[in-house]
Every structure is written in structure tokens, then in C-alpha cells.
Amino acid sequence: MTVVLVFVGAAVGAPARYLTDRAVQARHDSLFPWGTFCVNLIGCLILGGLTGAAVAHPVSALVGTGFCGALTTYSTFSYEALRLAEQRAYFYAGTYIGVSVVAGLGAALLGYASMHALIA
């Protein structure tokens, strides 16, 4: 059953990632990969919230592993950072890496703290 929940979550998360990435990036005329940045922060926030709520295993499989796993992407983050460096956009590459890590951890902490406070 857990595998089915992961598949269902991924079936929703992957298109949500693609559509969100395209919609966000279309609104920004910049080398900075805003779309990937946004979906990764959203995923961090959701996963942090799941952790803070200490949700039961089936929900974690559906939302955490399935949806967030398909929504967020470390490989695209890495590729885009390298692409920026190859284009000699070193400021954007460094900013993208630094802000993604700090903001991702911050979003996870915010989700965790918010859900933990609501549940407790």
C-alpha cells in the first residue's frame, strides 16, 4: 500500500513541479532559476510541516516521499548551478546555491515549528 501512495503522490508532484517551474520562470527575465528555487522551498516547507506534525506513515508516504519527492529536485538544482557557472554568471551561481540551502533549511524549520505548535 505504501508503494501505491508514493506513486500517487509522485503522479501529482511531478506535473505540479513542471507547471510551477514554467509559470514562475516565465514571469522572470533572469538567469536565476526562480522556478526550481520556488518548488524546492515549497517542498522543504511541506516536509518540515510533516515532520513537525509527526504524521502517520501512510500520509508521509503520499505527501512526503511521493508528492514532495517528485516536486523538489536536487539534480535540477545542481544542473542549474553548474549551468550558471559555465555561463560565467558566478554571482548568480553562488547566490543560487547559498540562498537555496539557507532558505530551504529555513522553510523546513518554519514548517516544522508551525505544525509542531499547531499539534501540541
Coordinates of N, CA and C in Angstrom, one line a residue:
M1 N 0.8 -1.2 0.0 CA 0.0 0.0 0.0 C 0.9 1.3 0.0
T2 N 2.0 1.2 0.7 CA 2.9 2.4 0.8 C 3.4 2.8 -0.6
V3 N 3.8 1.7 -1.4 CA 4.3 2.0 -2.7 C 3.2 2.7 -3.6
V4 N 2.0 2.3 -3.5 CA 0.9 2.9 -4.2 C 0.8 4.4 -3.8
L5 N 0.8 4.7 -2.5 CA 0.7 6.0 -2.1 C 1.9 6.9 -2.6
V6 N 3.1 6.3 -2.7 CA 4.2 7.1 -3.2 C 4.0 7.3 -4.7
F7 N 3.5 6.4 -5.4 CA 3.2 6.6 -6.9 C 2.1 7.7 -7.1
V8 N 1.1 7.6 -6.3 CA 0.0 8.6 -6.4 C 0.6 10.0 -6.1
G9 N 1.3 10.1 -5.0 CA 1.9 11.4 -4.7 C 2.8 11.9 -5.8
A10 N 3.6 11.0 -6.3 CA 4.6 11.4 -7.4 C 3.8 11.8 -8.7
A11 N 2.7 11.1 -8.9 CA 1.9 11.5 -10.1 C 1.3 12.9 -10.0
V12 N 1.1 13.4 -8.8 CA 0.6 14.7 -8.6 C 1.8 15.7 -8.5
G13 N 2.9 15.3 -7.8 CA 4.0 16.2 -7.6 C 4.8 16.5 -8.8
A14 N 5.1 15.6 -9.7 CA 5.9 15.8 -10.9 C 5.2 16.8 -11.9
P15 N 4.0 16.7 -12.2 CA 3.4 17.8 -13.0 C 3.3 19.1 -12.3
A16 N 3.0 19.1 -11.0 CA 3.0 20.3 -10.2 C 4.4 21.0 -10.3
R17 N 5.4 20.3 -10.2 CA 6.8 20.8 -10.3 C 7.0 21.5 -11.7
Y18 N 6.7 20.7 -12.7 CA 6.9 21.2 -14.1 C 6.0 22.5 -14.3
L19 N 4.8 22.5 -14.0 CA 3.9 23.6 -14.3 C 4.3 24.8 -13.4
T20 N 4.6 24.6 -12.1 CA 5.0 25.7 -11.3 C 6.3 26.3 -11.8
D21 N 7.3 25.4 -12.1 CA 8.6 25.9 -12.6 C 8.4 26.8 -13.9
R22 N 7.6 26.3 -14.8 CA 7.4 27.1 -16.0 C 6.6 28.4 -15.8
A23 N 5.6 28.4 -14.9 CA 4.8 29.6 -14.6 C 5.7 30.6 -13.9
V24 N 6.5 30.2 -12.9 CA 7.3 31.1 -12.2 C 8.4 31.7 -13.1
Q25 N 9.1 30.8 -13.8 CA 10.2 31.3 -14.7 C 9.7 32.2 -15.8
A26 N 8.5 32.0 -16.3 CA 8.0 32.8 -17.4 C 7.8 34.3 -16.9
R27 N 7.7 34.5 -15.6 CA 7.4 35.8 -15.0 C 8.7 36.5 -14.7
H28 N 9.9 35.9 -14.9 CA 11.2 36.5 -14.5 C 12.1 36.4 -15.7
D29 N 12.6 37.5 -16.1 CA 13.5 37.6 -17.2 C 14.9 37.6 -16.6
S30 N 15.4 36.5 -16.1 CA 16.6 36.4 -15.4 C 17.3 35.1 -15.6
L31 N 18.6 35.1 -15.4 CA 19.3 33.8 -15.4 C 19.1 33.0 -14.2
F32 N 18.7 33.6 -13.1 CA 18.4 32.9 -11.9 C 17.2 32.0 -12.0
P33 N 17.4 30.7 -11.7 CA 16.4 29.7 -11.8 C 15.3 29.8 -10.7
W34 N 14.4 30.8 -10.9 CA 13.4 31.0 -9.9 C 12.4 29.9 -9.7
G35 N 12.1 29.2 -10.8 CA 11.1 28.1 -10.7 C 11.5 27.0 -9.9
T36 N 12.8 26.5 -10.1 CA 13.3 25.4 -9.3 C 13.5 25.9 -7.8
F37 N 13.9 27.1 -7.7 CA 14.1 27.6 -6.3 C 12.7 27.6 -5.6
C38 N 11.7 28.0 -6.2 CA 10.4 28.1 -5.6 C 9.8 26.7 -5.2
V39 N 9.9 25.7 -6.2 CA 9.4 24.4 -5.9 C 10.2 23.7 -4.8
N40 N 11.5 23.9 -4.8 CA 12.3 23.3 -3.7 C 11.9 23.9 -2.3
L41 N 11.7 25.2 -2.3 CA 11.3 25.8 -1.0 C 9.9 25.3 -0.5
I42 N 9.0 25.2 -1.5 CA 7.7 24.7 -1.1 C 7.8 23.3 -0.6
G43 N 8.6 22.4 -1.2 CA 8.8 21.1 -0.8 C 9.4 21.0 0.6
C44 N 10.4 21.9 0.9 CA 11.0 21.9 2.2 C 10.0 22.3 3.3
L45 N 9.2 23.3 2.9 CA 8.1 23.7 3.9 C 7.2 22.6 4.2
I46 N 6.7 21.9 3.2 CA 5.8 20.8 3.4 C 6.4 19.6 4.2
L47 N 7.6 19.3 3.8 CA 8.3 18.2 4.5 C 8.6 18.6 6.0
G48 N 9.0 19.8 6.2 CA 9.2 20.3 7.6 C 7.9 20.2 8.4
G49 N 6.8 20.6 7.7 CA 5.5 20.5 8.4 C 5.1 19.1 8.7
L50 N 5.4 18.2 7.8 CA 5.1 16.7 8.1 C 5.9 16.2 9.3
T51 N 7.1 16.6 9.3 CA 8.0 16.2 10.4 C 7.5 16.8 11.7
G52 N 7.1 18.1 11.7 CA 6.6 18.8 12.9 C 5.3 18.2 13.4
A53 N 4.5 17.7 12.5 CA 3.2 17.1 12.9 C 3.4 15.6 13.3
A54 N 4.5 15.0 13.0 CA 4.8 13.6 13.2 C 3.6 12.8 12.7
V55 N 3.3 13.0 11.4 CA 2.2 12.4 10.8 C 2.4 10.9 10.6
A56 N 1.3 10.2 10.6 CA 1.3 8.7 10.4 C 2.0 8.3 9.1
H57 N 2.5 7.1 9.0 CA 3.3 6.6 7.9 C 2.6 6.7 6.5
P58 N 1.4 6.3 6.4 CA 0.7 6.4 5.0 C 0.7 7.8 4.5
V59 N 0.4 8.8 5.3 CA 0.3 10.2 4.8 C 1.7 10.7 4.5
S60 N 2.7 10.3 5.2 CA 4.1 10.6 4.9 C 4.5 10.1 3.6
A61 N 4.1 8.9 3.3 CA 4.5 8.2 2.0 C 3.8 9.0 0.9
L62 N 2.6 9.3 1.0 CA 1.8 10.0 -0.1 C 2.4 11.4 -0.3
V63 N 2.4 12.2 0.8 CA 2.8 13.6 0.7 C 4.3 13.8 0.7
G64 N 5.0 13.2 1.7 CA 6.4 13.4 1.8 C 7.2 12.8 0.7
T65 N 7.2 11.5 0.7 CA 8.0 10.8 -0.3 C 7.5 10.9 -1.7
G66 N 6.2 10.8 -1.9 CA 5.6 10.8 -3.2 C 5.5 12.2 -3.8
F67 N 4.7 13.1 -3.2 CA 4.5 14.4 -3.7 C 5.7 15.3 -3.7
C68 N 6.3 15.4 -2.5 CA 7.5 16.3 -2.3 C 8.7 15.7 -3.0
G69 N 8.8 14.4 -3.1 CA 9.9 13.8 -3.8 C 9.9 14.1 -5.3
A70 N 8.7 14.2 -5.8 CA 8.5 14.5 -7.3 C 8.5 16.0 -7.5
L71 N 8.1 16.7 -6.5 CA 8.0 18.2 -6.6 C 9.4 18.8 -6.6
T72 N 10.2 18.4 -5.6 CA 11.5 19.0 -5.5 C 12.6 18.3 -6.3
T73 N 13.7 18.9 -6.5 CA 14.7 18.3 -7.3 C 16.1 18.8 -7.0
Y74 N 16.9 17.9 -6.5 CA 18.3 18.3 -6.2 C 19.1 18.2 -7.5
S75 N 18.8 17.3 -8.4 CA 19.5 17.2 -9.6 C 19.4 18.4 -10.5
T76 N 18.2 18.9 -10.6 CA 18.0 20.2 -11.4 C 18.7 21.3 -10.7
F77 N 18.6 21.4 -9.4 CA 19.3 22.4 -8.7 C 20.8 22.4 -9.0
S78 N 21.4 21.2 -9.0 CA 22.8 21.1 -9.3 C 23.1 21.5 -10.7
Y79 N 22.3 21.0 -11.6 CA 22.5 21.3 -13.1 C 22.4 22.8 -13.3
E80 N 21.4 23.4 -12.7 CA 21.3 24.9 -13.0 C 22.4 25.7 -12.3
A81 N 22.9 25.2 -11.2 CA 24.0 25.9 -10.6 C 25.3 25.8 -11.5
L82 N 25.5 24.6 -12.0 CA 26.6 24.4 -12.9 C 26.5 25.2 -14.2
R83 N 25.2 25.2 -14.7 CA 25.0 25.9 -16.0 C 25.3 27.4 -15.8
L84 N 24.9 28.0 -14.6 CA 25.2 29.4 -14.3 C 26.7 29.6 -14.3
A85 N 27.4 28.7 -13.7 CA 28.9 28.8 -13.6 C 29.5 28.7 -15.0
E86 N 29.0 27.8 -15.8 CA 29.5 27.7 -17.1 C 29.3 28.9 -18.0
Q87 N 28.2 29.6 -17.7 CA 27.9 30.9 -18.4 C 28.6 32.1 -17.8
R88 N 29.5 31.8 -16.8 CA 30.3 32.8 -16.1 C 29.4 33.8 -15.3
A89 N 28.2 33.3 -14.9 CA 27.3 34.1 -14.1 C 27.6 33.6 -12.6
Y90 N 28.8 33.9 -12.2 CA 29.3 33.4 -10.9 C 28.5 34.0 -9.7
F91 N 28.1 35.2 -9.8 CA 27.3 35.8 -8.8 C 25.9 35.1 -8.6
Y92 N 25.3 34.8 -9.8 CA 24.0 34.1 -9.8 C 24.2 32.7 -9.2
A93 N 25.3 32.0 -9.7 CA 25.5 30.6 -9.2 C 25.7 30.6 -7.7
G94 N 26.6 31.4 -7.2 CA 26.8 31.5 -5.8 C 25.6 31.8 -5.0
T95 N 24.9 32.8 -5.5 CA 23.7 33.3 -4.8 C 22.6 32.1 -4.8
Y96 N 22.5 31.5 -5.9 CA 21.5 30.4 -6.0 C 21.8 29.3 -5.1
I97 N 23.1 28.9 -5.0 CA 23.5 27.8 -4.1 C 23.3 28.2 -2.6
G98 N 23.8 29.4 -2.3 CA 23.7 29.8 -0.9 C 22.3 30.1 -0.4
V99 N 21.5 30.8 -1.2 CA 20.2 31.1 -0.8 C 19.3 29.9 -0.8
S100 N 19.5 29.0 -1.8 CA 18.7 27.7 -1.8 C 18.9 26.9 -0.5
V101 N 20.2 26.8 -0.1 CA 20.4 26.0 1.1 C 19.9 26.6 2.3
V102 N 20.2 27.9 2.5 CA 19.7 28.6 3.7 C 18.2 28.7 3.7
A103 N 17.6 29.1 2.6 CA 16.1 29.3 2.5 C 15.4 27.9 2.7
G104 N 16.0 26.9 2.1 CA 15.4 25.5 2.2 C 15.4 25.1 3.6
L105 N 16.5 25.2 4.3 CA 16.5 24.9 5.8 C 15.6 25.8 6.6
G106 N 15.5 27.0 6.2 CA 14.6 27.9 6.9 C 13.1 27.5 6.7
A107 N 12.8 27.1 5.4 CA 11.4 26.7 5.1 C 11.1 25.4 5.9
A108 N 12.0 24.5 5.9 CA 11.8 23.3 6.7 C 11.6 23.5 8.2
L109 N 12.4 24.4 8.7 CA 12.2 24.8 10.1 C 10.9 25.5 10.4
L110 N 10.5 26.4 9.5 CA 9.2 27.1 9.6 C 8.1 26.1 9.6
G111 N 8.1 25.2 8.6 CA 7.1 24.2 8.5 C 7.0 23.3 9.8
Y112 N 8.2 22.9 10.2 CA 8.3 22.1 11.4 C 7.7 22.8 12.6
A113 N 8.2 24.0 12.9 CA 7.8 24.8 14.0 C 6.3 25.1 14.0
S114 N 5.8 25.4 12.8 CA 4.4 25.8 12.7 C 3.5 24.6 13.0
M115 N 3.8 23.4 12.4 CA 2.9 22.3 12.6 C 3.1 21.7 14.0
H116 N 4.3 21.8 14.5 CA 4.5 21.3 15.9 C 3.7 22.1 16.9
A117 N 3.7 23.5 16.7 CA 2.9 24.3 17.5 C 1.4 24.1 17.4
L118 N 0.9 23.8 16.2 CA -0.5 23.6 16.0 C -0.9 22.3 16.6
I119 N -0.1 21.3 16.5 CA -0.5 20.0 17.0 C -0.3 19.9 18.5
A120 N 0.7 20.5 19.1 CA 1.0 20.4 20.5 C 0.0 21.1 21.4

